[in-house]
Short mmCIF file of C-alpha atoms in Angstrom, two decimals:
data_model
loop_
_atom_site.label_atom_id
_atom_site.label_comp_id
_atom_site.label_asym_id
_atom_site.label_seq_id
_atom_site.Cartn_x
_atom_site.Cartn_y
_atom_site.Cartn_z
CA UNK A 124 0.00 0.00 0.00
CA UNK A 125 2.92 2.75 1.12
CA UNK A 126 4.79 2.07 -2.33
CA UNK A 127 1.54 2.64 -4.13
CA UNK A 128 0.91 6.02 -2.44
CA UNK A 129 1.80 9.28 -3.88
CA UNK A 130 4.95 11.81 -1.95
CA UNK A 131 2.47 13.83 -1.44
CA UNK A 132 0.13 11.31 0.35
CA UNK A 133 2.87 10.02 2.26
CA UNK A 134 4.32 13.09 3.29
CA UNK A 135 0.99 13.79 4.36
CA UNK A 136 0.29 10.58 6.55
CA UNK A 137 3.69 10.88 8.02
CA UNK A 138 2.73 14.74 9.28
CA UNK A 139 -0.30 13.39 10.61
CA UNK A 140 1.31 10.45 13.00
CA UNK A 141 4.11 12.28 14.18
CA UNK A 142 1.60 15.44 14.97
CA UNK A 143 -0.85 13.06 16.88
CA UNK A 144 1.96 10.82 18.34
CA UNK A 145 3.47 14.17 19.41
CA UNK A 146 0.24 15.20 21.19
CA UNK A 147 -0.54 11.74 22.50
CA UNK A 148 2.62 12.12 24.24
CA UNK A 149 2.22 15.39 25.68
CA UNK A 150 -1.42 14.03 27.39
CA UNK A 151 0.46 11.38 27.98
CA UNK A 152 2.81 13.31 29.75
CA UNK A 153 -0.31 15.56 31.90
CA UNK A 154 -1.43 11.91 33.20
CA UNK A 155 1.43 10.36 34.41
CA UNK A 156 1.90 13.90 36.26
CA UNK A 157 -1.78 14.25 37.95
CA UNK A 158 -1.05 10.77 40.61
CA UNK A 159 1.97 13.01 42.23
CA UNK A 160 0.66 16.76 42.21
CA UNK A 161 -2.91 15.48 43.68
CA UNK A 162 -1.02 13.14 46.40
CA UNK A 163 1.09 15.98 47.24
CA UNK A 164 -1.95 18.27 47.61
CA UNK A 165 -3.19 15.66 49.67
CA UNK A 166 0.01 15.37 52.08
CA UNK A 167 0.35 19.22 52.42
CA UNK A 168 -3.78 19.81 53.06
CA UNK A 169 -3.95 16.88 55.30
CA UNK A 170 -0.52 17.95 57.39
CA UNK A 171 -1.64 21.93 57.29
CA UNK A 172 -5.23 20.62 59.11
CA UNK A 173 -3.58 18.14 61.54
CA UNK A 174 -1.13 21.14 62.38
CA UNK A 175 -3.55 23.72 63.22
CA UNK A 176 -5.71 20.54 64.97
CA UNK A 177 -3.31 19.97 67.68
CA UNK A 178 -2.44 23.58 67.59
CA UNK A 179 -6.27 24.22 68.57
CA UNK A 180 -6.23 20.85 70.83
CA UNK A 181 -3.89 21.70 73.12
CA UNK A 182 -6.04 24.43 75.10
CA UNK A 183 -9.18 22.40 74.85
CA UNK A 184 -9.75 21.41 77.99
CA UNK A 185 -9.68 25.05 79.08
CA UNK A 186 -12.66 25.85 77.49
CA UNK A 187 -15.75 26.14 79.66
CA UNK A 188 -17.46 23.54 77.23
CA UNK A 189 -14.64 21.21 75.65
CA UNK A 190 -17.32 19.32 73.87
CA UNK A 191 -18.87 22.01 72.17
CA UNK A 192 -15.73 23.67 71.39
CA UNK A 193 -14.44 20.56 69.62
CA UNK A 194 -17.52 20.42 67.58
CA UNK A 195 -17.09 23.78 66.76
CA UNK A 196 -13.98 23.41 65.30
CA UNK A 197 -14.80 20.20 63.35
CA UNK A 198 -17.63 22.15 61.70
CA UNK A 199 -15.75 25.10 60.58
CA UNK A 200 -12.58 22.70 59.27
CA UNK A 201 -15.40 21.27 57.36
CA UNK A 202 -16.12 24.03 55.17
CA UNK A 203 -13.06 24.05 53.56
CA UNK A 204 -13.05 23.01 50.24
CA UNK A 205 -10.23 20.21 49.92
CA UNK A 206 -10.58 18.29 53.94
CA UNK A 207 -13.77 17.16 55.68
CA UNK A 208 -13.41 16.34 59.62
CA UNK A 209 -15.51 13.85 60.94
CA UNK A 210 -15.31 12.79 64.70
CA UNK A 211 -14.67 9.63 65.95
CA UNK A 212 -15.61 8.19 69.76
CA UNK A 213 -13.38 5.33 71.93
CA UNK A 214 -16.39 3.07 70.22
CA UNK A 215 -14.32 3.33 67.42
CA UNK A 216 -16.75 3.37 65.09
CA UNK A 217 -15.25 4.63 61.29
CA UNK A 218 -16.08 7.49 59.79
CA UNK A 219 -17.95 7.84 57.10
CA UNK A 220 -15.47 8.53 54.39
CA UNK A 221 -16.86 9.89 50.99
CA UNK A 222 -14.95 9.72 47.77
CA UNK A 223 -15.46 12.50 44.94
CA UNK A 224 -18.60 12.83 43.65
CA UNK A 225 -19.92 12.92 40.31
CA UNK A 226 -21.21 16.20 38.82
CA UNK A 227 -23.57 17.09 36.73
CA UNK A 228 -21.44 19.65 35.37
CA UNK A 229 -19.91 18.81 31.78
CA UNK A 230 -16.33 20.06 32.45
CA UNK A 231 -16.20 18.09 35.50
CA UNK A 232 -13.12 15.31 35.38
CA UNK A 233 -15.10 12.09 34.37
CA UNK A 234 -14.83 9.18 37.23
CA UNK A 235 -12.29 6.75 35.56
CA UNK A 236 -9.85 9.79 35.40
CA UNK A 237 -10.63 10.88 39.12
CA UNK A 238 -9.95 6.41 39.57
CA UNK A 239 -6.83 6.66 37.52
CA UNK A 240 -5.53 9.75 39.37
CA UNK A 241 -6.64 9.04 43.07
CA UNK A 242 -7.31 5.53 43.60
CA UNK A 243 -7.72 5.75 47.26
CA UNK A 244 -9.24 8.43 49.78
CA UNK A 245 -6.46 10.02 51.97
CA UNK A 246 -7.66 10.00 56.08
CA UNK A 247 -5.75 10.44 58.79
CA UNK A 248 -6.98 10.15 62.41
CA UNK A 249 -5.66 12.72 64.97
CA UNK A 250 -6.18 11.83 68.37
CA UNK A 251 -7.83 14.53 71.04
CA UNK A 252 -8.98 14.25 74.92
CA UNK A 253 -11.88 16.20 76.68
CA UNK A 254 -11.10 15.76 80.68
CA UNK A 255 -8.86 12.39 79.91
CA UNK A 256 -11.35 10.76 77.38
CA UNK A 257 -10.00 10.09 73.76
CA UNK A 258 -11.05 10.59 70.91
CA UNK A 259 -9.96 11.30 67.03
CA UNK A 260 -10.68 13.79 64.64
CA UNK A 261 -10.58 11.99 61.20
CA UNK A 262 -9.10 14.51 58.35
CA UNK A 263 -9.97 13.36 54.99
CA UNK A 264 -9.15 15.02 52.05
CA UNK A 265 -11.12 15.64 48.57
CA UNK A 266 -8.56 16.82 46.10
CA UNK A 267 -11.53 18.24 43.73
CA UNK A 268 -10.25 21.29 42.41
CA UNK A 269 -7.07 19.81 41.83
CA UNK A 270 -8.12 16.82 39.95
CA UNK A 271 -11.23 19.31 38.02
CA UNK A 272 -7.60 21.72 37.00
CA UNK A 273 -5.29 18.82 36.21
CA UNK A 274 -8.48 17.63 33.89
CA UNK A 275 -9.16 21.19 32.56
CA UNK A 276 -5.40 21.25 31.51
CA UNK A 277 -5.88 17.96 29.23
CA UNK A 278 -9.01 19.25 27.61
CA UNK A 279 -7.17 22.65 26.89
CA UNK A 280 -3.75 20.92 26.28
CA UNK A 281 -5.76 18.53 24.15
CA UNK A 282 -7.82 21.29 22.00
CA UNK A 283 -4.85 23.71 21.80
CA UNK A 284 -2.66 20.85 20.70
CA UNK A 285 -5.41 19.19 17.84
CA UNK A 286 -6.10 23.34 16.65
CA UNK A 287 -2.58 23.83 16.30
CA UNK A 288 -1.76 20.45 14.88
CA UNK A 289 -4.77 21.32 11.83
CA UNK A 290 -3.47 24.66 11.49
CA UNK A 291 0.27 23.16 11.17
CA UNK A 292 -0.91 20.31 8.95
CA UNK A 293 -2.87 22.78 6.68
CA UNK A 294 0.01 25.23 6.36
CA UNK A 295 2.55 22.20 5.24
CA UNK A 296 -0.06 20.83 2.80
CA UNK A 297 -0.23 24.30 1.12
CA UNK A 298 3.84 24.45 1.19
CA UNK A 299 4.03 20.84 0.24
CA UNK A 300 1.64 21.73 -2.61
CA UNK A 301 3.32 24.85 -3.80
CA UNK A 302 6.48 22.82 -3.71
CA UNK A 303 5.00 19.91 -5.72
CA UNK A 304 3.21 21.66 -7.79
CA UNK A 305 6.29 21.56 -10.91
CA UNK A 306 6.32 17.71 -10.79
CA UNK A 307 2.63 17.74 -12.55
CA UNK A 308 4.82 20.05 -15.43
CA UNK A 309 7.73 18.01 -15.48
CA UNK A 310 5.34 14.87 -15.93
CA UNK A 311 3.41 17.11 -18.55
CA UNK A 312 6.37 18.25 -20.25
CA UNK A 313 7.97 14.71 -20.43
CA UNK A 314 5.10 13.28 -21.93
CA UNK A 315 4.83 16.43 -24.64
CA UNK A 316 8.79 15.68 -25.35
CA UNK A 317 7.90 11.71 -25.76
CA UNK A 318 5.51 12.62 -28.61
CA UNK A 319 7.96 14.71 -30.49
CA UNK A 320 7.32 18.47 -29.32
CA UNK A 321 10.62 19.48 -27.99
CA UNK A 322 10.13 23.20 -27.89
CA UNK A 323 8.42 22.32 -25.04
CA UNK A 324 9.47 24.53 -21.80
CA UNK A 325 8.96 23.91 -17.93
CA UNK A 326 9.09 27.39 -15.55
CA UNK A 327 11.26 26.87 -12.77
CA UNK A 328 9.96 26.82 -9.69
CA UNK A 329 9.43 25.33 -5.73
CA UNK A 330 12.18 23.68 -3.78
CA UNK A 331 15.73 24.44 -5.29
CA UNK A 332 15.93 20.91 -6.44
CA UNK A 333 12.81 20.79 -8.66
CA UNK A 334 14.10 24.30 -10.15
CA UNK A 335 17.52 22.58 -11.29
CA UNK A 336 15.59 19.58 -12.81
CA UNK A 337 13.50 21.88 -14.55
CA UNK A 338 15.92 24.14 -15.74
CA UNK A 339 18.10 20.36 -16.96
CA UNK A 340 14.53 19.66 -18.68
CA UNK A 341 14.43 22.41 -20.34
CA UNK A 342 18.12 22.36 -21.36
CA UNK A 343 17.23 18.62 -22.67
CA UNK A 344 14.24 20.00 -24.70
CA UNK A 345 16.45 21.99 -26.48
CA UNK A 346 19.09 19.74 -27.03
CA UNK A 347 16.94 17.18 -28.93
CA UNK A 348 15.28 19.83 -30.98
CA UNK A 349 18.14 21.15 -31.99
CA UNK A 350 19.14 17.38 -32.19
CA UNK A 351 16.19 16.24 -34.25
CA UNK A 352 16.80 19.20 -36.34
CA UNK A 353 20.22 18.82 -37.30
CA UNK A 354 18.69 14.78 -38.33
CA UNK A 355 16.25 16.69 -40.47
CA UNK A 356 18.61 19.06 -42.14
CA UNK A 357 21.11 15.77 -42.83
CA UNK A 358 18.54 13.50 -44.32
CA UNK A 359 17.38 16.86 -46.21
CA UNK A 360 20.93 17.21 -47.44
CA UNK A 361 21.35 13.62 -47.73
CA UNK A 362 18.69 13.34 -50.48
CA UNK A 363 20.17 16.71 -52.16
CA UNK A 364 23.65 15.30 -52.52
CA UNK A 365 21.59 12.15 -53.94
CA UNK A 366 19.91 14.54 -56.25
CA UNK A 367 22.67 16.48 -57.22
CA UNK A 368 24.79 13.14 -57.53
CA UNK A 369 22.48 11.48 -59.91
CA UNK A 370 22.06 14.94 -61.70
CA UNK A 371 25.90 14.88 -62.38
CA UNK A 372 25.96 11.54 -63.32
CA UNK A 373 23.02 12.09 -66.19
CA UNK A 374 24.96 14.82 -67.03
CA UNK A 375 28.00 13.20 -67.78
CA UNK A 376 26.40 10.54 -69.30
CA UNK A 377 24.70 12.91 -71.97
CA UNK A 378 28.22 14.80 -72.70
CA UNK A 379 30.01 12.17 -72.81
CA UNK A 380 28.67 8.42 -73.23
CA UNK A 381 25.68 10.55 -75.88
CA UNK A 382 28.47 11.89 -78.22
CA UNK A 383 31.02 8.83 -77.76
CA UNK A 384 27.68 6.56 -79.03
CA UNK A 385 26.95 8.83 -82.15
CA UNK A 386 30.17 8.84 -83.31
CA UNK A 387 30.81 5.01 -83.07
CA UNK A 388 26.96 5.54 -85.17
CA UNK A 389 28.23 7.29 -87.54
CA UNK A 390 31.57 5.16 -88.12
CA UNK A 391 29.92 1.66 -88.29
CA UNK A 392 27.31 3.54 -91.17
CA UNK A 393 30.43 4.67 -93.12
CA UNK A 394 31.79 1.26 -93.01
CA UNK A 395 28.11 -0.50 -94.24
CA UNK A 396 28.10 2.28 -97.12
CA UNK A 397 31.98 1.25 -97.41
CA UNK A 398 31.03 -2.10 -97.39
CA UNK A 399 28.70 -2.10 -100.66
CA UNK A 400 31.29 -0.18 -102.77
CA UNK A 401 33.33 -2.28 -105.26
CA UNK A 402 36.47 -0.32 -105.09
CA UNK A 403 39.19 -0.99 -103.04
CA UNK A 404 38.23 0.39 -99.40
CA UNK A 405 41.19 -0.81 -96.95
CA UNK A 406 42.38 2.39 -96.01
CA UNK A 407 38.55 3.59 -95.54
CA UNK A 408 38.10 1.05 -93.19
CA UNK A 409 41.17 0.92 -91.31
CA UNK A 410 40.51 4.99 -90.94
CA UNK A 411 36.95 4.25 -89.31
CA UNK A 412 38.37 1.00 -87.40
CA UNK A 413 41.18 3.34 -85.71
CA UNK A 414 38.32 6.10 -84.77
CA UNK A 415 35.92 3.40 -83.54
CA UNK A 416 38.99 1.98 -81.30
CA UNK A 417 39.43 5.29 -79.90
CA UNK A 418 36.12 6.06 -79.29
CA UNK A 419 35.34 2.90 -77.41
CA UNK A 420 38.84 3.21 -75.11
CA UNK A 421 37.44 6.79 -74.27
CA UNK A 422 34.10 4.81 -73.50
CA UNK A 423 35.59 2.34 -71.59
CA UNK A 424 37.37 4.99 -69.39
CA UNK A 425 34.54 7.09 -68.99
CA UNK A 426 32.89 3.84 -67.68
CA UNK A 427 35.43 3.25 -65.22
CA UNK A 428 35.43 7.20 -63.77
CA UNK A 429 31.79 6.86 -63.29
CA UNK A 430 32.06 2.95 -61.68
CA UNK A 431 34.48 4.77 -59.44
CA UNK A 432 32.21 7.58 -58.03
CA UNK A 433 29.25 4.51 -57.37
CA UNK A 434 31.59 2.05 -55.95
CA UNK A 435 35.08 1.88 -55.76
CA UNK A 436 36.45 -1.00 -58.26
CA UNK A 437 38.51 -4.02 -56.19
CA UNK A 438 37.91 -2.77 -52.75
CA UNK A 439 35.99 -5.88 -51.56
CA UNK A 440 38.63 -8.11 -53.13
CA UNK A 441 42.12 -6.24 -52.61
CA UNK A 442 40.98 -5.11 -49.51
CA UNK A 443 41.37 -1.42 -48.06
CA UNK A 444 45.22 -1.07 -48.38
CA UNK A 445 45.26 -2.71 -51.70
CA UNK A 446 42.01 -0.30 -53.06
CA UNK A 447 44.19 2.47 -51.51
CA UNK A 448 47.22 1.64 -53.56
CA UNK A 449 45.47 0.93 -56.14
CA UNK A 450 43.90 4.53 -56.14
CA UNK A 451 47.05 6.14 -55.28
CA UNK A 452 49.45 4.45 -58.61
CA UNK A 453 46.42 6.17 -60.73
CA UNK A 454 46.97 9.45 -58.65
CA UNK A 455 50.60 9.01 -59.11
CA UNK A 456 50.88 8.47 -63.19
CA UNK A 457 48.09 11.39 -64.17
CA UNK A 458 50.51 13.75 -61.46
CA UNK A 459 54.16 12.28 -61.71
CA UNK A 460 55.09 15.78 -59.92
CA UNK A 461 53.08 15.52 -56.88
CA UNK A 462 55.27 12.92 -54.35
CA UNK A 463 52.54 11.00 -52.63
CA UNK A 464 53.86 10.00 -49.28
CA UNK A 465 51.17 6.71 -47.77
CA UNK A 466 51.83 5.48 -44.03
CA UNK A 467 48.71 2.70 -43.31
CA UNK A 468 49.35 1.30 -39.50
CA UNK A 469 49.28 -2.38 -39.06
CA UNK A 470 47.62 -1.97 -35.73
CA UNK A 471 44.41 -0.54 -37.44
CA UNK A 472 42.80 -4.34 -37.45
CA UNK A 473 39.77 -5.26 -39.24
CA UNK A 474 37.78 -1.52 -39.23
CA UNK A 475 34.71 -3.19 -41.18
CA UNK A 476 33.21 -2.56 -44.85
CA UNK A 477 31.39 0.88 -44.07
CA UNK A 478 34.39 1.81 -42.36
CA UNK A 479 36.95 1.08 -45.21
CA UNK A 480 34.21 2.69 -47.79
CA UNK A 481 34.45 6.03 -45.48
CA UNK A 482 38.29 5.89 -45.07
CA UNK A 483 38.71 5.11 -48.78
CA UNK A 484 36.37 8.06 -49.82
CA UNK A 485 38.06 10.25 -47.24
CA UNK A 486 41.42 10.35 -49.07
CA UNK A 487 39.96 10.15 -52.57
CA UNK A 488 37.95 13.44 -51.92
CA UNK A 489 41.02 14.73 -50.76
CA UNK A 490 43.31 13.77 -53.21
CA UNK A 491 40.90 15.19 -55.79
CA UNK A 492 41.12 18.93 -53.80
CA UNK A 493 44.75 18.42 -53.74
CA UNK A 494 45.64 18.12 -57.55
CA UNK A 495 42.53 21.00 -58.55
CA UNK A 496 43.09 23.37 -56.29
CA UNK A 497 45.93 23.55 -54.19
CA UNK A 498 49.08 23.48 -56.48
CA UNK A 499 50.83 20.80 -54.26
CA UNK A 500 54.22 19.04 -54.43
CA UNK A 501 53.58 16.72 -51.56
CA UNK A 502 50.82 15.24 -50.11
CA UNK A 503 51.06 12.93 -46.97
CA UNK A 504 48.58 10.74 -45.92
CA UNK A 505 48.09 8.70 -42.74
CA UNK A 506 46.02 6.22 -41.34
CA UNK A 507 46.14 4.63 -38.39
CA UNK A 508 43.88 4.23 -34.63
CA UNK A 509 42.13 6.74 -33.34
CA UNK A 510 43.91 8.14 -30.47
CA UNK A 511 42.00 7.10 -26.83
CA UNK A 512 41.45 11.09 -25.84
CA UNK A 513 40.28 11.42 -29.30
CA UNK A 514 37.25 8.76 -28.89
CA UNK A 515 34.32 9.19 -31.15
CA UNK A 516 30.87 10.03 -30.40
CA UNK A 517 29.53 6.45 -29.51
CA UNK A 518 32.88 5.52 -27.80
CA UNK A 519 33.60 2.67 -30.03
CA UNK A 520 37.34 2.85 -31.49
CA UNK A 521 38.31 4.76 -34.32
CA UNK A 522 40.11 5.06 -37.48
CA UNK A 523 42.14 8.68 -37.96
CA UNK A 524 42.70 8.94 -41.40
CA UNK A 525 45.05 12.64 -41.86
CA UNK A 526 45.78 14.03 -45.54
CA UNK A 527 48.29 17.03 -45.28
CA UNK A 528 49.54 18.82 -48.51
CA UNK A 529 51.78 21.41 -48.96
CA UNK A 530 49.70 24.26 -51.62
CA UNK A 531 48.94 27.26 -51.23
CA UNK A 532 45.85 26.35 -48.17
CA UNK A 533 42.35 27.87 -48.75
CA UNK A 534 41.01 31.97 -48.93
CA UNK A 535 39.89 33.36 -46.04
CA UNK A 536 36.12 33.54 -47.38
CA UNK A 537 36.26 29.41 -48.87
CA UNK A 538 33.41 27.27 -48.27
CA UNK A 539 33.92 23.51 -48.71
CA UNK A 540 32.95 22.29 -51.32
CA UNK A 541 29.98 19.45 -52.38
CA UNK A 542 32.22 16.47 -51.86
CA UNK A 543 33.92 17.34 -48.54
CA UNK A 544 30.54 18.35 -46.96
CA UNK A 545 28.58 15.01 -48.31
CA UNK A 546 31.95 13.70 -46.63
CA UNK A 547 31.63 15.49 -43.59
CA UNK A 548 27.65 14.58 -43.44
CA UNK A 549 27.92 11.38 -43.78
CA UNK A 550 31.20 10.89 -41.01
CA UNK A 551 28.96 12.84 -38.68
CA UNK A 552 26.01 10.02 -39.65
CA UNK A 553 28.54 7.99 -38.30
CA UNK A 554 29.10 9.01 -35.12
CA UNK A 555 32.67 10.39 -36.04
CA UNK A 556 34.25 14.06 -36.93
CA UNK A 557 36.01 16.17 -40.35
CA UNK A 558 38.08 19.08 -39.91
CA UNK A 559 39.93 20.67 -42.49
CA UNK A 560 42.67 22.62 -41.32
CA UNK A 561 44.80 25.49 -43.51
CA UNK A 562 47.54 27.56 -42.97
CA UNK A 563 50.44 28.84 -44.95
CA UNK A 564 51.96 25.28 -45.02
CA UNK A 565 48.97 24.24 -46.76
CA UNK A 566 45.55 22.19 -46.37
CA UNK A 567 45.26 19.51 -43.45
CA UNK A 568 42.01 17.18 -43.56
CA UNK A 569 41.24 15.27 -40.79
CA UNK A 570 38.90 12.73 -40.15
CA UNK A 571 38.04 10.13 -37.21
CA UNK A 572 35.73 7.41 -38.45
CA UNK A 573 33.88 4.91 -36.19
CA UNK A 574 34.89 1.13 -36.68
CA UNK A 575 31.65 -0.88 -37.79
CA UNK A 576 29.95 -2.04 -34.55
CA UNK A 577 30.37 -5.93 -34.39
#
């Protein structure tokens, strides 16, 4: 039952039994106290009386009428309120002793307290003699007022204690629910966030404690917006670069593979016309053989440079280092001037196929920057583990793949080109970084890619 309460209920029921143990104690407290103060009331009314008895008693038989004198003062100790005196003979016959009545009066003690407070009735017998003959004067006290304040101090103890206890439990349920109160807007909030609307803001407010998780909700709001955003604006670009890819790649194809097509048309008609002429036609046809040659090597190129872009060619079979070299000895004999410096660590391992794609990519984008733009005569490139400190988003381990060159680096005002943002877009996918780097030794791109997850 207590763990399926709310705080707020069980804060409550905890304020409740401490504030009525706390009083139960108290009256408690009042009770255990009444036995003592009424049985010293008792001792000092009963020893005051006795006193003033023998006091009185001594010049008794001096009196011209002992008997009446002793009567006398029996009936005026009577009238006081807490002793009664009652006279006893040498018969010896007991006293009539009464206990505390019940009243009629509604803030009179009720019996079982006066019982629990003063069990028995206090007498004591003092002994007197008229002209030699004993006899006792029994004092007995009644302790009424004293029991009737004791018992007006629980009922005011009691109705003081249960107003104050409301007003205190009232006044913490108010502070309890001011101080609550943001948990119903966190819950709100969290549930808004769950369903996807992450401008979504909490005010800060109560205890200190629910401010600061309000303010970290908040904080969290924005993060995933900005986030979920950022995962819009990257499948957005994502389909763009697709666009723009395939756009290039139908371009290409109609400058190139259209042209390349018509000629090699226009060749094998010469040699069918060539064909149906009677006169000698072998240097015709060695003339349109040579040009149809040609035109089908340029083809053939063409068809690896766009194979190239889609998917690079032996990658799956000679592996990443081997795809690498590969890529570099084609680098190398188009730009015999550039020196191409390669350092691939052993200790890389097995990085995985979208891994090797991304590292592979990496350098070929930057190679390509290199020999357009920067007017290099060395380019270095490394690969090799991420460093620890480095890490990568997801803290698996890394790949660092560095190309440094040594041109002329980039303007001031130079945006990054197409290929080196897809790049960077689709490391970032990843879970990894790109930074490109320049300064007056040239152009540094740096990238830390993610090893596949096994």
């Amino acid at each position: 039952m207590w763990q399926r309460l709310s705080l707020r209920a069980r804060i409550t029921l905890l304020l409740a039994l401490v504030l009525a143990l706390g009083l139960a104690i108290n009256i408690a407290r009042l009770v255990v106290e009444a036995g003592p103060r009424v049985q010293a009331e008792d001792q000092s009314v009963i020893r005051l009386t006795r006193a003033f008895i023998e006091t009185v008693a001594a010049d008794l038989n001096e009196a011209p009428d002992p008997d009446a004198k002793l009567r006398q003062i029996a009936g005026d100790l009577s009238r006081l309120r807490h002793v009664s005196i009652t006279r006893r003979g040498e018969a010896g016959a007991a006293p009539r002793v009464d206990r505390v009545a019940e009243s009629d009066d509604p803030h009179a003690p009720p019996a079982w307290f006066v019982s629990l407070v003063h069990p028995e009735t206090t007498a004591v017998d003092v002994p007197v003699s008229i002209h030699g003959k004993p006899e006792w004067l029994v004092i007995t006290s009644h302790p009424n007022d004293e029991i009737a304040e004791i018992w007006d101090g629980i009922v005011t103890q009691l109705e003081v204690g249960s107003a104050t206890a409301v007003a205190l439990f009232v006044v913490t349920m108010l502070v309890i629910g001011r101080a609550l109160a943001p948990l119903k807007a966190l819950s709100q909030a969290m549930t808004r966030i769950e369903r996807g609307s992450y401008d979504v803001r909490v005010k800060p407010g109560g205890a200190p404690e629910l401010a600061a998780i309000c303010a970290k909700l908040n904080h969290l709001a924005a993060v995933l917006g900005e986030a979920v955003e950022e995962k819009r604006r990257l499948a957005e670009r994502a389909v763009s670069l697709q666009d723009l890819e395939r756009k290039q790649i139908a371009r290409e194809l109609h400058d190139e593979f259209g042209p390349y097509l018509f000629s090699l048309r226009a060749h094998g008609s010469a040699l069918m016309r060539l064909s149906q002429n009677p006169e000698p036609i072998g240097e015709a046809v060695g003339k349109h053989s040579s040009a149809i040659l040609e035109q089908v090597n340029a083809l053939q190129q063409f068809n690896r440079r766009v194979l190239e872009k889609l998917r690079p060619v032996g990658l799956a079979e000679l592996g990443l280092h081997g795809a690498l070299q590969a890529l570099l000895r084609l680098w190398g004999e188009s730009h015999p001037d550039v020196s191409i410096e390669t350092n691939i660590s052993r200790a890389l391992g097995e990085t995985g196929e979208t891994t090797d794609l991304t590292i592979y990519r990496v350098v070929q984008e930057a190679l390509t920057n290199v020999f357009r733009h920067a007017d290099a005569t060395s380019v270095n490139i490394t690969i090799e583990p991420a460093e620890q400190q480095q890490g990568t988003q997801d803290g698996r381990s890394g790949a660092l793949v560095r190309v440094r060159d040594n041109g002329r680096g980039l303007r001031p005002d130079h945006r990054l080109g197409l290929g080196l943002t897809g790049m960077r877009e689709r490391i970032l996918a990843l879970g990894g970084t790109l930074s490109v780097a320049s300064g007056e030794g040239g152009v540094t791109v740096e990238a830390i890619i993610p090893k596949a997850a096994h």
